mmCIF file of C-alpha atoms and ligand atoms in Angstrom:
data_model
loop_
_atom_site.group_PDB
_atom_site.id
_atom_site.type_symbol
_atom_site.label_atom_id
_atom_site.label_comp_id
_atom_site.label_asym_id
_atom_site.label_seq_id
_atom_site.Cartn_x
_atom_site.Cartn_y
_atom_site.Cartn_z
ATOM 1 C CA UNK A 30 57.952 166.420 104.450
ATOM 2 C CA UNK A 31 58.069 169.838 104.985
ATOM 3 C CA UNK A 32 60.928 172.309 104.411
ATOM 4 C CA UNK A 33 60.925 175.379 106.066
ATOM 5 C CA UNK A 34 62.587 178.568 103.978
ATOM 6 C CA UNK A 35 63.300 181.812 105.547
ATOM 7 C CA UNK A 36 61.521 185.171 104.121
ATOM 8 C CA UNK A 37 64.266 185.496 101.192
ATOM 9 C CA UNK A 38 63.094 182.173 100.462
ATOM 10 C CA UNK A 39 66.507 180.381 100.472
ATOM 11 C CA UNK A 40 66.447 177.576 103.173
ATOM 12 C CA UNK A 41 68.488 177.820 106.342
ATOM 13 C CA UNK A 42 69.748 174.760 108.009
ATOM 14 C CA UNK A 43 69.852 174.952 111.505
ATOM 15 C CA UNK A 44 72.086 172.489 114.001
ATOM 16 C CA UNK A 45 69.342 172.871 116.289
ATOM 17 C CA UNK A 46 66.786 170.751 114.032
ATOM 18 C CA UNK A 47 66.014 167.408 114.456
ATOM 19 C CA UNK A 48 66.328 166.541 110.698
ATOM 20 C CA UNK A 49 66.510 163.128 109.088
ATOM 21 C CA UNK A 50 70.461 162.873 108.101
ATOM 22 C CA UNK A 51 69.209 162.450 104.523
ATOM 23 C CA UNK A 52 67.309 165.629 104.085
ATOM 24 C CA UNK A 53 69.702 167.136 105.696
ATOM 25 C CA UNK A 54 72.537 166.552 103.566
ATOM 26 C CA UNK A 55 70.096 167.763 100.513
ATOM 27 C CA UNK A 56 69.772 170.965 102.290
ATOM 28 C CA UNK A 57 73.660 171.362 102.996
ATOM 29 C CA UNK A 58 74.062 170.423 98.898
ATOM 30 C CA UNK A 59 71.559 173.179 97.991
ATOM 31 C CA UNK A 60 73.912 175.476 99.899
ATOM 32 C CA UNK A 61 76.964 174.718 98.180
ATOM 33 C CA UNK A 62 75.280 174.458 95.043
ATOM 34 C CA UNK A 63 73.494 178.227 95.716
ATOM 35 C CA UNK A 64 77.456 178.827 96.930
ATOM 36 C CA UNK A 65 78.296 177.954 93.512
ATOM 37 C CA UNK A 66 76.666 181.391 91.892
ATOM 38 C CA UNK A 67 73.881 179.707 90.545
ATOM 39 C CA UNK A 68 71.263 181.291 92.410
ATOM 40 C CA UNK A 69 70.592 184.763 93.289
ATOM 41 C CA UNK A 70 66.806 185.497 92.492
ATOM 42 C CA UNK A 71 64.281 185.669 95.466
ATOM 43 C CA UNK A 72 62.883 182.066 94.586
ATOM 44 C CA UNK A 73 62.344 179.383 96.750
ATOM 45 C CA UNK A 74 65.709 176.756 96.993
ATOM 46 C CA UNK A 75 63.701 173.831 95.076
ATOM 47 C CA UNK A 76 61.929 176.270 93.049
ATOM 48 C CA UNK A 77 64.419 177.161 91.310
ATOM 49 C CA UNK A 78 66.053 173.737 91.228
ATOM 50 C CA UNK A 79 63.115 172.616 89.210
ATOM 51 C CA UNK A 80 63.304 175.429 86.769
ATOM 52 C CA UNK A 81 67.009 174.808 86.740
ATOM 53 C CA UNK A 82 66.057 171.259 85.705
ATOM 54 C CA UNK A 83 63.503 172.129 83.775
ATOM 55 C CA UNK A 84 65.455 174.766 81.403
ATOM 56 C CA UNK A 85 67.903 171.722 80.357
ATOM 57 C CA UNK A 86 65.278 170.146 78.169
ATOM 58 C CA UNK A 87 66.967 170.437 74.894
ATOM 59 C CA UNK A 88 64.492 169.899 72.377
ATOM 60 C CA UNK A 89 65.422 167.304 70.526
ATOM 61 C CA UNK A 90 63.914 164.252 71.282
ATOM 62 C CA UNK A 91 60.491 163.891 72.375
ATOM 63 C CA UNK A 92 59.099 165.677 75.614
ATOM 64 C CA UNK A 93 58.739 163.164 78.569
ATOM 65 C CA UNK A 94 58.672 165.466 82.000
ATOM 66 C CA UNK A 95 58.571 163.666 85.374
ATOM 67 C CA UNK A 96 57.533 164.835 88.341
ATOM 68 C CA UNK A 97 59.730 165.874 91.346
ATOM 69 C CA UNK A 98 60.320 162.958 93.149
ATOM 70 C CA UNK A 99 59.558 162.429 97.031
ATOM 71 C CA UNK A 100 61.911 159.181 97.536
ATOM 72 C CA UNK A 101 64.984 160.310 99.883
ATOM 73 C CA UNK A 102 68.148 160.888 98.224
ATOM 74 C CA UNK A 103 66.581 161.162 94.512
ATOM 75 C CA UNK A 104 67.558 164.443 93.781
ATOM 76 C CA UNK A 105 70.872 166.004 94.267
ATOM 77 C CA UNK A 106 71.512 169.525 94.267
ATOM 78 C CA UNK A 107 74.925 169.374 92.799
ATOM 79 C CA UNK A 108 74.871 171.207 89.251
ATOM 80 C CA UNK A 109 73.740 169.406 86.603
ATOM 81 C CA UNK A 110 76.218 167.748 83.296
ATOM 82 C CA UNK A 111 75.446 169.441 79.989
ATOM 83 C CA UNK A 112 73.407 167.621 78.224
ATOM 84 C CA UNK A 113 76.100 168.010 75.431
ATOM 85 C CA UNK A 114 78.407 166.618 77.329
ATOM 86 C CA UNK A 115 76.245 163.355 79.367
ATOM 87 C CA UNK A 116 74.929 162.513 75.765
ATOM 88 C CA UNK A 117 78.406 163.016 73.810
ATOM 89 C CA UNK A 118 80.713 160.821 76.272
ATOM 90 C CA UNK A 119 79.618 157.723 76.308
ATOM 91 C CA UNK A 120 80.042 154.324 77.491
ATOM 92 C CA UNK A 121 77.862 151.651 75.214
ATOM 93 C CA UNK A 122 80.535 148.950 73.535
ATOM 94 C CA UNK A 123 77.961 147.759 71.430
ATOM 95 C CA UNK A 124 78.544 150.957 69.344
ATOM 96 C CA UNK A 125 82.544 151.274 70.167
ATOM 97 C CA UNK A 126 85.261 151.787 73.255
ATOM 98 C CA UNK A 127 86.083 154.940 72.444
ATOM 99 C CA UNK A 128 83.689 157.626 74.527
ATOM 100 C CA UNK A 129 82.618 159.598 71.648
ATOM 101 C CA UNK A 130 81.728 156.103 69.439
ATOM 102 C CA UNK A 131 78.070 155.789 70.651
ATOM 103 C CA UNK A 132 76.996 159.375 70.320
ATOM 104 C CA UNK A 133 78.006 158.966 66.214
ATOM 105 C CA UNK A 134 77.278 154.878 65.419
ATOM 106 C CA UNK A 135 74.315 154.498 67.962
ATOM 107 C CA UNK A 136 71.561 156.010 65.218
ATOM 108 C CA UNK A 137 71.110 152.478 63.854
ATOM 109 C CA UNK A 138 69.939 151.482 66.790
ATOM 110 C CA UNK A 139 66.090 150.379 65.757
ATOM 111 C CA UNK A 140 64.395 151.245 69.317
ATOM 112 C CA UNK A 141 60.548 150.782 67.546
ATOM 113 C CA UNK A 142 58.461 148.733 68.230
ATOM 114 C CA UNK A 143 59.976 147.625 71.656
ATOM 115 C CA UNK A 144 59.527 145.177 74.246
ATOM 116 C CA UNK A 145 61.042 144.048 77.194
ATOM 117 C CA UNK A 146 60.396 140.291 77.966
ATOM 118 C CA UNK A 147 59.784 139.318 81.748
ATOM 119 C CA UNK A 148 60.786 134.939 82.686
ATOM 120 C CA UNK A 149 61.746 133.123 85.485
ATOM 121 C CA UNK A 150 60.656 132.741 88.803
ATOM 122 C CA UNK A 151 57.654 135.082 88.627
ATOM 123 C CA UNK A 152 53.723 134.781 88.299
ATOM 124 C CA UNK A 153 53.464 137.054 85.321
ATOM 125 C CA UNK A 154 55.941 136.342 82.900
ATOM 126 C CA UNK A 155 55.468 138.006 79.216
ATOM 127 C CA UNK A 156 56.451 139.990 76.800
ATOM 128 C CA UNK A 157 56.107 143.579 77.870
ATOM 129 C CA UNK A 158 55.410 146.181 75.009
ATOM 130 C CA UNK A 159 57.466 149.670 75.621
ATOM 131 C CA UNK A 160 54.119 152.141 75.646
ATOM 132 C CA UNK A 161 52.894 150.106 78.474
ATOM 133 C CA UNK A 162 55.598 149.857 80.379
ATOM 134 C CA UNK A 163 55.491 153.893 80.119
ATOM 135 C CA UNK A 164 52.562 153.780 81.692
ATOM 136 C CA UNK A 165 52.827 151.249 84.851
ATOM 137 C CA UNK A 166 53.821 153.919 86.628
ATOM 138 C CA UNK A 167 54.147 158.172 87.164
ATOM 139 C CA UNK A 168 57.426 159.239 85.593
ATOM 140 C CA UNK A 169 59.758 160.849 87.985
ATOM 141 C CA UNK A 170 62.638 163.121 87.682
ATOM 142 C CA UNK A 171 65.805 161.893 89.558
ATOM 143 C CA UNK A 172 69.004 163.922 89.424
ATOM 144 C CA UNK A 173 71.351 161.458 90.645
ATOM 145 C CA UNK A 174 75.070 161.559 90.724
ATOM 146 C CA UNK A 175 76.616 158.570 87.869
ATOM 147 C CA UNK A 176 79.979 157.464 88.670
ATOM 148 C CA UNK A 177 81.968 155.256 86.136
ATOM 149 C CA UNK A 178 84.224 152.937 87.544
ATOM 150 C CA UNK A 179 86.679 154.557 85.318
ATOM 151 C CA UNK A 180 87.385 157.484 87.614
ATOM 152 C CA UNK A 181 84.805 160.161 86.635
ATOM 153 C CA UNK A 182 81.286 161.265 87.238
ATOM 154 C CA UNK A 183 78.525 163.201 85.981
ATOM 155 C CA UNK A 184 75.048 164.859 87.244
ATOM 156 C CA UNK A 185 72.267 163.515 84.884
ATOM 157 C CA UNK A 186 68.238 164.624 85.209
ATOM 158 C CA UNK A 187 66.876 160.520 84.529
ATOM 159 C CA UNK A 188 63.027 160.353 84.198
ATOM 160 C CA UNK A 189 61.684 156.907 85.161
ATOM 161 C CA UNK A 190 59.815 155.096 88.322
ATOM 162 C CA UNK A 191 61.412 153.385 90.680
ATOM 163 C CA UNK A 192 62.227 149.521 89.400
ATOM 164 C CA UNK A 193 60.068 148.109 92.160
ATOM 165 C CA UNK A 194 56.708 148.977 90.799
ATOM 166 C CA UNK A 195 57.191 146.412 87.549
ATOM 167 C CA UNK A 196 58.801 144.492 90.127
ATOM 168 C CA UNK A 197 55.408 143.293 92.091
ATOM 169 C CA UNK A 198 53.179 143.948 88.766
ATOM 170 C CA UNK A 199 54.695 140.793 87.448
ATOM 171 C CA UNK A 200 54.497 138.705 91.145
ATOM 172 C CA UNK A 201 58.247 137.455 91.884
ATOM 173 C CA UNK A 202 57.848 133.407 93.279
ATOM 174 C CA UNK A 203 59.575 133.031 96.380
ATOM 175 C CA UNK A 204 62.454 131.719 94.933
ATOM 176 C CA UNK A 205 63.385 134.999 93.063
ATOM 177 C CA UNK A 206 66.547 136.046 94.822
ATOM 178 C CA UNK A 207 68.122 137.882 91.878
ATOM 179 C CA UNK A 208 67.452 139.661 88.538
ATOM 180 C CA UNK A 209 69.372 139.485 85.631
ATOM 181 C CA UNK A 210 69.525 142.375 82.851
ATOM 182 C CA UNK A 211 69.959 141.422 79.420
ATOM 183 C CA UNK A 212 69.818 143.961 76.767
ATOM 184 C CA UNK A 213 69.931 144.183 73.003
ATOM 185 C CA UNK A 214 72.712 142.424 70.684
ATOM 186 C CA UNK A 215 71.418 142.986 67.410
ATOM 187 C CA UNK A 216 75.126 142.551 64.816
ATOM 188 C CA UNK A 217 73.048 144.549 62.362
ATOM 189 C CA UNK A 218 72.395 147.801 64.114
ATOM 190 C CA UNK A 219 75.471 147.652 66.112
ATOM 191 C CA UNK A 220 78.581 147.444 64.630
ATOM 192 C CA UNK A 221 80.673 146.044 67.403
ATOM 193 C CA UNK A 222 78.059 143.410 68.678
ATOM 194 C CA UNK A 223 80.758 140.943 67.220
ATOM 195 C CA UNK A 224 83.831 142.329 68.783
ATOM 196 C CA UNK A 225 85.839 140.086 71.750
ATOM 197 C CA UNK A 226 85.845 143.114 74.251
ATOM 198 C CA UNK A 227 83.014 141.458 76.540
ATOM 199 C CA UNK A 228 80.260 138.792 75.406
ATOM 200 C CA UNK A 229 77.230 139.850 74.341
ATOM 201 C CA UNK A 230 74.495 140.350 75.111
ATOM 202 C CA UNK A 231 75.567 143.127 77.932
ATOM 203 C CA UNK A 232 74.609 141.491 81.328
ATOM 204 C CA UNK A 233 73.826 142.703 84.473
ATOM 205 C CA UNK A 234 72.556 141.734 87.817
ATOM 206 C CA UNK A 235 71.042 143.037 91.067
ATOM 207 C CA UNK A 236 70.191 141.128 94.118
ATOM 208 C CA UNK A 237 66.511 141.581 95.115
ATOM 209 C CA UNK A 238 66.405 143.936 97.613
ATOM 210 C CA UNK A 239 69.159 146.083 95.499
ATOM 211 C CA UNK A 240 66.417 145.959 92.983
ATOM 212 C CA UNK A 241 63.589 146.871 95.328
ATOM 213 C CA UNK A 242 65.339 149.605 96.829
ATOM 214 C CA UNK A 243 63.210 153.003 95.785
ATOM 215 C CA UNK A 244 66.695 154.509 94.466
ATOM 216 C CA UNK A 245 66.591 152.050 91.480
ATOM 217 C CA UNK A 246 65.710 153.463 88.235
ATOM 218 C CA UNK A 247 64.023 151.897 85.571
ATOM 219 C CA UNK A 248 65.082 154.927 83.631
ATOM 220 C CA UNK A 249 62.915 156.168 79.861
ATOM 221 C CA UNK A 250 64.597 159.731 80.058
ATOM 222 C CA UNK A 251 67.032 162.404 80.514
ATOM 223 C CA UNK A 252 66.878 166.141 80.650
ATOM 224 C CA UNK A 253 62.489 165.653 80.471
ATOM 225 C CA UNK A 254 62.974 163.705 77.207
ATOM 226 C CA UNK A 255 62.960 160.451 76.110
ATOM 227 C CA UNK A 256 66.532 158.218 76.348
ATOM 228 C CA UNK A 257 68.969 159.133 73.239
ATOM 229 C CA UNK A 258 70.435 156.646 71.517
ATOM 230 C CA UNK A 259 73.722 156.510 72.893
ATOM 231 C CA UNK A 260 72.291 156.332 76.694
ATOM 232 C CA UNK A 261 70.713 153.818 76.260
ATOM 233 C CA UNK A 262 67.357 153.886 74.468
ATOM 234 C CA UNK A 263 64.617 152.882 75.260
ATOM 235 C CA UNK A 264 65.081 151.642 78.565
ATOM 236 C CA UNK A 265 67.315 151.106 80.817
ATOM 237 C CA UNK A 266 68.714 150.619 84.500
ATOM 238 C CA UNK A 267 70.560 153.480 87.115
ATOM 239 C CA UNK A 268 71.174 152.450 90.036
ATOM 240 C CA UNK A 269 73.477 155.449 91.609
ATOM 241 C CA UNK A 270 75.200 153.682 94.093
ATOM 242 C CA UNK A 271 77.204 151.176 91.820
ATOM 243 C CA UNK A 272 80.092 152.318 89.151
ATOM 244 C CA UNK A 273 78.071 152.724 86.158
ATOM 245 C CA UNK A 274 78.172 150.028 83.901
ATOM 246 C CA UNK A 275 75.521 148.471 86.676
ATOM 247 C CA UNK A 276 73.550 150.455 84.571
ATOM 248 C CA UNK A 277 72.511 148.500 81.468
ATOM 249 C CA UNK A 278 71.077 149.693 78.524
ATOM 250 C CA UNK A 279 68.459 149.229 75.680
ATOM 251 C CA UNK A 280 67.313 146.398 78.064
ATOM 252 C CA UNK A 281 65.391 143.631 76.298
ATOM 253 C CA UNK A 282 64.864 141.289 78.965
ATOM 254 C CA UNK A 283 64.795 140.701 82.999
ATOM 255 C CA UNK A 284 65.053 137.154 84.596
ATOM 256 C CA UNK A 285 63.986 136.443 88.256
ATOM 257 C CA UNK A 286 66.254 133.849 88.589
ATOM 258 C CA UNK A 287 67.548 131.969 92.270
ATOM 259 C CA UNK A 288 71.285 132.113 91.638
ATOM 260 C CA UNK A 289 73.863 135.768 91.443
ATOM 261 C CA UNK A 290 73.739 135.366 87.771
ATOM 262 C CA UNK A 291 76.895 135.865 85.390
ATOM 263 C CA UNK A 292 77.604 139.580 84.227
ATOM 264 C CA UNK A 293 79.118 140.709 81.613
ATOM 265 C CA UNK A 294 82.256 142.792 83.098
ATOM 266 C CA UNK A 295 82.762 140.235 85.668
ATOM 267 C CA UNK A 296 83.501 137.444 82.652
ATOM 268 C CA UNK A 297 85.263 139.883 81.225
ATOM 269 C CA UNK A 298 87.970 140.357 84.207
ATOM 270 C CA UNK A 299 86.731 138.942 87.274
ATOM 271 C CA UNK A 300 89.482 139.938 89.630
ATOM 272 C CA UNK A 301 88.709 143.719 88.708
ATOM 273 C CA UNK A 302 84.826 144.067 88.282
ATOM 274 C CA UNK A 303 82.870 141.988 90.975
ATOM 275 C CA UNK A 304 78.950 141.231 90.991
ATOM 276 C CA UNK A 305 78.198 144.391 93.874
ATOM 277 C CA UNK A 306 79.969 147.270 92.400
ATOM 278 C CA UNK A 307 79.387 149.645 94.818
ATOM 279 C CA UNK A 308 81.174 152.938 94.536
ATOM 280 C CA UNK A 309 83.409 152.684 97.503
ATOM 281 C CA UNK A 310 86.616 155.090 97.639
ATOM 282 C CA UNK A 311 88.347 152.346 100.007
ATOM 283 C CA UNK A 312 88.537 149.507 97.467
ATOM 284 C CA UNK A 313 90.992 150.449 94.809
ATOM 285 C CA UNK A 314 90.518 148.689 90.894
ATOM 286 C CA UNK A 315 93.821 146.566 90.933
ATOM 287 C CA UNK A 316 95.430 148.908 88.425
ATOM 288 C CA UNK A 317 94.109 152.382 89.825
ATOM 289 C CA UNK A 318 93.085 154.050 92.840
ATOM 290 C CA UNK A 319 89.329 154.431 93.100
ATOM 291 C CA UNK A 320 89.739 157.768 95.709
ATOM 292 C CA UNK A 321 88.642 160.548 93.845
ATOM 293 C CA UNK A 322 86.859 161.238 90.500
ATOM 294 C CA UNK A 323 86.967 164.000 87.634
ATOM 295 C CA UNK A 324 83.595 165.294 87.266
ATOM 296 C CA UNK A 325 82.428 165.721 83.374
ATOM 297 C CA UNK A 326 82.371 169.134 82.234
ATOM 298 C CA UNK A 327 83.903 170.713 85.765
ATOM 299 C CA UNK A 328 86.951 168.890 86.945
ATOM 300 C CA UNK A 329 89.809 169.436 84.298
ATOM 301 C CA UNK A 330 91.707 166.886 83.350
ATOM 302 C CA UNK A 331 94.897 168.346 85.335
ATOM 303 C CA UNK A 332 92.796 170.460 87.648
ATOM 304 C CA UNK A 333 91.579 169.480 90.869
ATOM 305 C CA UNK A 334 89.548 165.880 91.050
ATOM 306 C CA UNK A 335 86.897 165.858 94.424
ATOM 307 C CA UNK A 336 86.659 162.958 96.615
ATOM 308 C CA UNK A 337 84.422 159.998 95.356
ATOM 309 C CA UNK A 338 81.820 159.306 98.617
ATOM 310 C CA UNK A 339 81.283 155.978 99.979
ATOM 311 C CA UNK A 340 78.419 154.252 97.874
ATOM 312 C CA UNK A 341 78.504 157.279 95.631
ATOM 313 C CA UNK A 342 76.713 159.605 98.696
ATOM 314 C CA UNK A 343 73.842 157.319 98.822
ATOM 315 C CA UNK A 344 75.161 155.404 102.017
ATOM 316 C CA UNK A 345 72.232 156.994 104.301
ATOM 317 C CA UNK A 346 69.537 155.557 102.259
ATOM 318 C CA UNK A 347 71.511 152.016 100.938
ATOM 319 C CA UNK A 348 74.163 151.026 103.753
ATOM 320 C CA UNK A 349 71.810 148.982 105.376
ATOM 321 C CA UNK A 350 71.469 146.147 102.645
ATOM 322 C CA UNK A 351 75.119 145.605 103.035
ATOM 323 C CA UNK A 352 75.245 145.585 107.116
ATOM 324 C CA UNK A 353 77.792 142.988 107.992
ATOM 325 C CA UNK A 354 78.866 142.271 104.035
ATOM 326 C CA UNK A 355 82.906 142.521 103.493
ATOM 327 C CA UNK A 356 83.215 145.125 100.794
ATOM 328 C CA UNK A 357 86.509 144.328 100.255
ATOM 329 C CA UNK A 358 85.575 140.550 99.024
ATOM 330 C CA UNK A 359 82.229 141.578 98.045
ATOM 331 C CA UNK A 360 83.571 143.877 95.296
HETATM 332 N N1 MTE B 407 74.343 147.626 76.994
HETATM 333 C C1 MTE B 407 75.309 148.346 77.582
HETATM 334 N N2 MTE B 407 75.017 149.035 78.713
HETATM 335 C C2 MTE B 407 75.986 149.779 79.315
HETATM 336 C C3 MTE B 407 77.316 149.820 78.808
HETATM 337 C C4 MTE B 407 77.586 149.084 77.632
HETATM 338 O O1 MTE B 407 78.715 149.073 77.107
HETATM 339 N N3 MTE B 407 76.561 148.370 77.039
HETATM 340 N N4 MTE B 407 78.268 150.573 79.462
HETATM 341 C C5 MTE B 407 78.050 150.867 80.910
HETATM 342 C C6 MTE B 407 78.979 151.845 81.460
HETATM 343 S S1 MTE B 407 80.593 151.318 81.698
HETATM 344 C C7 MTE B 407 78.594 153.096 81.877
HETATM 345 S S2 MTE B 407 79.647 154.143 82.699
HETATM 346 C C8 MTE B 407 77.223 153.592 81.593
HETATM 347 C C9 MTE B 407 77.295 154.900 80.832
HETATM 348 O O2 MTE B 407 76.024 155.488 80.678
HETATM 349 P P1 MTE B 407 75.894 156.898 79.932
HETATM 350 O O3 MTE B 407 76.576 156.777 78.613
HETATM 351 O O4 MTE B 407 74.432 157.167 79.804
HETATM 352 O O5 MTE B 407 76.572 157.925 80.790
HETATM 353 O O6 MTE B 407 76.452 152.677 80.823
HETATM 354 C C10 MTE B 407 76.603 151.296 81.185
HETATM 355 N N5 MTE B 407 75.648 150.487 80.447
HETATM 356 MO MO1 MO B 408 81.501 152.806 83.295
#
């Protein structure tokens, strides 16, 4: 794909281009975000993005950079979270409710040696060791947009490959029309493992071609390092298009099963958290509107809120697997 950029180096959409709609809108974000004061050297628009992305490697964990990633939608110009912040307000209830629980009870979390076991319907079941999962595939750098069905949102630099490629290593049977995500419930590294909030382990679920889709993360980092604790080391799922807690964490095993299989929120309260979970500003949680969203670190908590987009602003690249679906029953 090429991008052209004028001689100050900034790009310059013009109505006159025939542009896919998806590159497109990354052009108009780079705008606003260059709008937003953060530019302002002669570099070239993704240029700079990358050393914007690139500067927010904290140094604290180990190094694991990914490369700029060419699937459509992956990467957002929108500024990025603080790393402070996406790593200090947290949702993992395996380690507490309260936000700032996992960032100061998740250290007990034992995430060597790991593994991540593959059964059901496919040709290569197994046990999967961590380092090799690593490896299955180039790491990429996806900024995507994370919205929590709780009413706010972040910007996070993930580093993973898309879910797809350990998807056909391990051969799904014909019969595989779902995945299930089950991740880590170990009572003695996490404290609230016994607590009646949800059952345990966390579940999750996608429906095949939710879990082919490119956008899918099988996510290792953050900010070009590997996972902290609290988000969900060593592995886990983003999918940006569904409220967060699609996302599971510190996942241990998949299934490739032939049924929608049980998730954990769903059990939990099935009239407010549904199997889909798409990010849609027209369905409203029973006890709050789902319009608009505070975004972390931006957005104060009195101040103005922006308006959440339909499927999170991935519907050019995702609306399709839904054609024809009722969202409003399909929750
Ligand atoms: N295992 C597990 N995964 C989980 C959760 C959890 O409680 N346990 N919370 C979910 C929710 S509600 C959200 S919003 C995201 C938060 O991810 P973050 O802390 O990296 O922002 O993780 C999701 N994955
Ligand atoms: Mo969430």
């Amino acid at each position: 794909m090429l991008i052209k950029t004028n001689a100050d180096g900034f790009l310059h959409p013009h109505a006159s281009e025939i542009t896919p709609q998806s590159v497109y809108q990354s052009r108009r974000e780079l705008m606003r975000w260059m709008a937003g004061g953060a530019a302002g050297v002669a570099l070239a628009g993704w240029a700079q993005r990358d050393a914007l992305a690139q500067a927010a490697r904290p140094g604290k964990l180990a190094a694991l950079p990914g490369a700029k990633s060419a699937v459509a939608g992956a990467v957002t110009m929108e500024k990025l979270t603080s790393y402070e912040d996406a790593t200090s307000y947290n949702n993992f209830y395996e380690f507490g409710t309260d936000k700032a629980d996992p960032a100061r009870n998740a250290h007990t979390l034992k995430t060597d040696p790991w593994s991540v076991e593959i059964e059901g319907l496919v040709k290569k079941p197994g046990k999967y060791a961590l380092e090799d999962l690593l490896k299955l595939s180039a790491q990429e750098e996806r900024i995507y947009r994370m919205r929590c069905v709780e009413g706010w949102s972040m910007v996070i630099p993930w580093v993973g490959y898309s879910l797809s490629a350990l998807i056909q290593k391990v051969e799904p049977q014909p019969g595989a029309k779902y995945l299930e995500f089950l991740t880590l419930a170990d009572p003695k590294t996490m404290p609230f493992v016994g607590s009646r909030v949800l059952s345990w382990p966390y579940a999750e679920g996608l429906r095949m071609d939710e879990a082919m889709h490119p956008l899918t993360l099988l996510t290792f980092g953050m900010y070009g390092e590997v996972l902290p604790k609290q988000n969900g080391a060593p592995v886990r799922l983003v999918v940006p298009w569904k409220y967060g807690f699609k996302n599971a964490k510190s996942i241990v095993k998949i299934r490739f099963v032939d049924k929608e299989p049980a998730t954990a929120w769903n059990k939990a309260a099935a009239n407010e958290y549904g199997f889909y979970s798409n990010v849609n500003p027209n369905v409203d949680h029973p006890r709050w509107s789902q319009a608009t969203e505070r975004r972390i670190g931006e957005d104060g908590l009195f101040a103005k809120k922006r308006k959440t987009l339909m499927f999170n602003g991935y519907e050019a690249q995702v609306g399709q697997l839904y054609a024809g679906m009722d969202l409003k029953k399909n929750y």
